[in-house]
């Protein structure tokens, strides 16, 4: 422990280097981007914007944008999801609550749901942290597809190449 004399100013920054093996931080000035090309389409009226694609721990942090009458298809979460609604309003067909702008949602492992945006909402944007995998399922839980951090990275690469940002553009969000 340093003596009080050595640590008398609360504004003294940490004096040592961070561990040599630590990953670089991600700093995104405009999480909601001005450049439309940064939004990666994933279904009709549904797109996402990567913030942190964490291949080392198997989760992804992204903004999900759903425009008028868009639907995020029925899916199951084997692991927890955290959501923070930045804009608009949405609900799940399987629940009677509504996620409103400024609201927070915790989705427990085992949850299966279908996200819909009501007709009177032009656009919703929600930050989601999704862990592991999301399994797209039929109404009785049979898996018909999946997404994980690697499919997200692939979608970004393909889209960013197509729109001229380059296949490497996504690398800044990958850890
Ligand atoms: Fe979900």
Tab-separated table of C-alpha atoms and ligand atoms in Angstrom:
chain	number	residue	atom	x	y	z
A	1	UNK	CA	0.000	0.000	0.000
A	2	UNK	CA	1.325	3.478	-0.819
A	3	UNK	CA	1.644	5.917	2.000
A	4	UNK	CA	-0.938	8.667	2.293
A	5	UNK	CA	1.648	11.164	1.138
A	6	UNK	CA	2.078	9.274	-2.129
A	7	UNK	CA	-1.668	9.110	-2.720
A	8	UNK	CA	-3.012	12.362	-1.400
A	9	UNK	CA	-4.604	13.517	-4.646
A	10	UNK	CA	-7.663	11.624	-5.869
A	11	UNK	CA	-6.854	12.818	-9.385
A	12	UNK	CA	-3.506	11.092	-9.567
A	13	UNK	CA	-3.807	8.631	-12.450
A	14	UNK	CA	-2.697	5.031	-12.210
A	15	UNK	CA	1.082	5.082	-12.648
A	16	UNK	CA	1.796	1.667	-14.143
A	17	UNK	CA	1.266	0.280	-17.624
A	18	UNK	CA	-1.778	-1.922	-18.201
A	19	UNK	CA	-0.935	-5.611	-18.658
A	20	UNK	CA	0.919	-6.209	-21.896
A	21	UNK	CA	-1.583	-8.889	-22.911
A	22	UNK	CA	-4.676	-6.777	-22.279
A	23	UNK	CA	-6.828	-6.009	-25.299
A	24	UNK	CA	-7.276	-2.515	-26.619
A	25	UNK	CA	-10.360	-0.586	-25.582
A	26	UNK	CA	-13.086	0.306	-28.074
A	27	UNK	CA	-14.177	3.919	-28.200
A	28	UNK	CA	-16.984	4.869	-30.553
A	29	UNK	CA	-17.719	8.575	-30.692
A	30	UNK	CA	-21.111	8.181	-32.347
A	31	UNK	CA	-22.742	4.938	-31.327
A	32	UNK	CA	-25.762	5.952	-33.391
A	33	UNK	CA	-23.881	6.681	-36.597
A	34	UNK	CA	-24.464	9.384	-39.189
A	35	UNK	CA	-23.191	7.080	-41.928
A	36	UNK	CA	-26.062	4.804	-42.915
A	37	UNK	CA	-23.603	2.253	-44.314
A	38	UNK	CA	-22.566	1.289	-40.773
A	39	UNK	CA	-25.976	-0.309	-40.177
A	40	UNK	CA	-25.834	-3.943	-41.247
A	41	UNK	CA	-29.121	-5.266	-42.659
A	42	UNK	CA	-30.287	-8.535	-41.114
A	43	UNK	CA	-33.941	-8.819	-42.136
A	44	UNK	CA	-36.601	-6.656	-43.733
A	45	UNK	CA	-36.672	-3.362	-41.764
A	46	UNK	CA	-34.187	-4.798	-39.241
A	47	UNK	CA	-30.519	-3.867	-39.022
A	48	UNK	CA	-27.772	-3.786	-36.413
A	49	UNK	CA	-24.758	-1.693	-35.682
A	50	UNK	CA	-21.840	-3.522	-34.048
A	51	UNK	CA	-20.267	-1.990	-30.935
A	52	UNK	CA	-18.245	-4.894	-29.533
A	53	UNK	CA	-18.047	-8.264	-31.238
A	54	UNK	CA	-16.423	-10.279	-28.509
A	55	UNK	CA	-15.097	-13.443	-30.106
A	56	UNK	CA	-12.872	-14.171	-27.088
A	57	UNK	CA	-15.861	-14.458	-24.728
A	58	UNK	CA	-18.603	-15.286	-27.214
A	59	UNK	CA	-20.942	-12.333	-26.927
A	60	UNK	CA	-21.867	-9.304	-28.942
A	61	UNK	CA	-22.942	-5.798	-28.033
A	62	UNK	CA	-24.886	-4.012	-30.716
A	63	UNK	CA	-27.557	-1.492	-31.492
A	64	UNK	CA	-30.601	-3.106	-33.027
A	65	UNK	CA	-32.699	-0.872	-35.246
A	66	UNK	CA	-36.163	-1.921	-36.312
A	67	UNK	CA	-38.188	0.306	-38.553
A	68	UNK	CA	-41.912	0.456	-39.041
A	69	UNK	CA	-43.673	-2.875	-38.645
A	70	UNK	CA	-40.375	-4.782	-38.628
A	71	UNK	CA	-40.124	-8.106	-36.803
A	72	UNK	CA	-37.111	-9.772	-35.214
A	73	UNK	CA	-37.956	-13.410	-35.794
A	74	UNK	CA	-38.865	-15.796	-32.982
A	75	UNK	CA	-35.742	-16.965	-31.165
A	76	UNK	CA	-34.496	-18.637	-28.001
A	77	UNK	CA	-31.728	-17.367	-25.722
A	78	UNK	CA	-29.779	-20.074	-23.855
A	79	UNK	CA	-27.907	-17.242	-22.126
A	80	UNK	CA	-28.830	-13.882	-20.661
A	81	UNK	CA	-29.489	-10.750	-22.702
A	82	UNK	CA	-29.363	-7.147	-21.518
A	83	UNK	CA	-31.193	-4.399	-23.394
A	84	UNK	CA	-31.376	-0.624	-23.091
A	85	UNK	CA	-33.967	1.156	-25.224
A	86	UNK	CA	-32.451	4.272	-26.789
A	87	UNK	CA	-35.303	5.204	-29.093
A	88	UNK	CA	-38.875	4.184	-29.786
A	89	UNK	CA	-40.860	1.344	-28.297
A	90	UNK	CA	-41.311	-2.386	-28.874
A	91	UNK	CA	-42.690	-5.505	-27.306
A	92	UNK	CA	-42.523	-9.263	-27.503
A	93	UNK	CA	-45.464	-11.285	-28.756
A	94	UNK	CA	-44.869	-13.578	-25.765
A	95	UNK	CA	-45.090	-10.888	-23.033
A	96	UNK	CA	-47.602	-8.210	-22.111
A	97	UNK	CA	-45.087	-5.533	-21.122
A	98	UNK	CA	-43.750	-2.844	-23.467
A	99	UNK	CA	-40.111	-1.734	-23.646
A	100	UNK	CA	-40.140	2.058	-23.786
A	101	UNK	CA	-37.478	4.612	-24.646
A	102	UNK	CA	-35.104	4.910	-21.683
A	103	UNK	CA	-36.067	1.497	-20.352
A	104	UNK	CA	-33.890	-1.493	-19.443
A	105	UNK	CA	-34.683	-5.162	-20.038
A	106	UNK	CA	-33.033	-8.313	-18.663
A	107	UNK	CA	-33.896	-11.450	-20.584
A	108	UNK	CA	-33.193	-14.617	-18.623
A	109	UNK	CA	-31.663	-17.767	-20.103
A	110	UNK	CA	-34.431	-19.967	-21.483
A	111	UNK	CA	-36.400	-17.067	-22.893
A	112	UNK	CA	-37.997	-17.478	-26.333
A	113	UNK	CA	-39.595	-14.437	-27.933
A	114	UNK	CA	-40.495	-12.488	-31.072
A	115	UNK	CA	-39.745	-8.772	-31.147
A	116	UNK	CA	-42.238	-6.498	-32.877
A	117	UNK	CA	-42.448	-2.753	-33.306
A	118	UNK	CA	-45.963	-1.293	-33.194
A	119	UNK	CA	-47.341	0.383	-36.316
A	120	UNK	CA	-47.275	3.859	-34.748
A	121	UNK	CA	-43.484	3.716	-34.121
A	122	UNK	CA	-41.342	4.773	-37.073
A	123	UNK	CA	-38.118	3.434	-35.622
A	124	UNK	CA	-36.771	1.815	-32.493
A	125	UNK	CA	-33.128	1.547	-31.501
A	126	UNK	CA	-32.077	-0.675	-28.597
A	127	UNK	CA	-28.626	-1.586	-27.334
A	128	UNK	CA	-28.480	-5.321	-26.734
A	129	UNK	CA	-25.784	-7.455	-25.212
A	130	UNK	CA	-26.366	-10.995	-26.441
A	131	UNK	CA	-24.371	-13.863	-24.975
A	132	UNK	CA	-23.423	-17.083	-26.703
A	133	UNK	CA	-26.002	-17.796	-29.331
A	134	UNK	CA	-29.529	-16.975	-30.330
A	135	UNK	CA	-31.457	-19.859	-31.811
A	136	UNK	CA	-34.158	-19.090	-34.334
A	137	UNK	CA	-37.016	-21.498	-33.695
A	138	UNK	CA	-40.395	-22.544	-35.016
A	139	UNK	CA	-43.462	-21.954	-32.783
A	140	UNK	CA	-42.721	-25.207	-30.951
A	141	UNK	CA	-39.045	-24.570	-30.270
A	142	UNK	CA	-37.468	-26.527	-33.100
A	143	UNK	CA	-34.250	-24.773	-34.118
A	144	UNK	CA	-34.298	-23.445	-37.675
A	145	UNK	CA	-31.212	-21.232	-37.555
A	146	UNK	CA	-28.815	-19.439	-35.253
A	147	UNK	CA	-26.646	-16.403	-34.786
A	148	UNK	CA	-23.479	-16.072	-32.769
A	149	UNK	CA	-20.606	-13.616	-32.626
A	150	UNK	CA	-19.025	-15.280	-35.657
A	151	UNK	CA	-22.097	-15.041	-37.880
A	152	UNK	CA	-22.380	-11.397	-36.800
A	153	UNK	CA	-18.748	-10.738	-37.778
A	154	UNK	CA	-19.335	-12.474	-41.130
A	155	UNK	CA	-22.448	-10.397	-41.810
A	156	UNK	CA	-20.500	-7.225	-41.066
A	157	UNK	CA	-17.614	-8.205	-43.328
A	158	UNK	CA	-19.902	-8.992	-46.227
A	159	UNK	CA	-21.944	-5.818	-45.827
A	160	UNK	CA	-19.011	-3.464	-45.242
A	161	UNK	CA	-17.248	-4.789	-48.293
A	162	UNK	CA	-20.372	-4.331	-50.386
A	163	UNK	CA	-20.935	-0.711	-49.286
A	164	UNK	CA	-17.306	0.276	-49.790
A	165	UNK	CA	-16.161	0.529	-46.158
A	166	UNK	CA	-13.971	-2.492	-46.713
A	167	UNK	CA	-13.889	-6.015	-45.392
A	168	UNK	CA	-11.589	-4.893	-42.536
A	169	UNK	CA	-13.893	-2.155	-41.271
A	170	UNK	CA	-15.410	-4.507	-38.709
A	171	UNK	CA	-12.038	-5.300	-37.121
A	172	UNK	CA	-12.192	-2.217	-34.887
A	173	UNK	CA	-15.200	-3.752	-33.092
A	174	UNK	CA	-13.744	-7.240	-32.654
A	175	UNK	CA	-12.000	-8.311	-29.404
B	1	LIG	FE1	-33.988	-11.758	-28.056
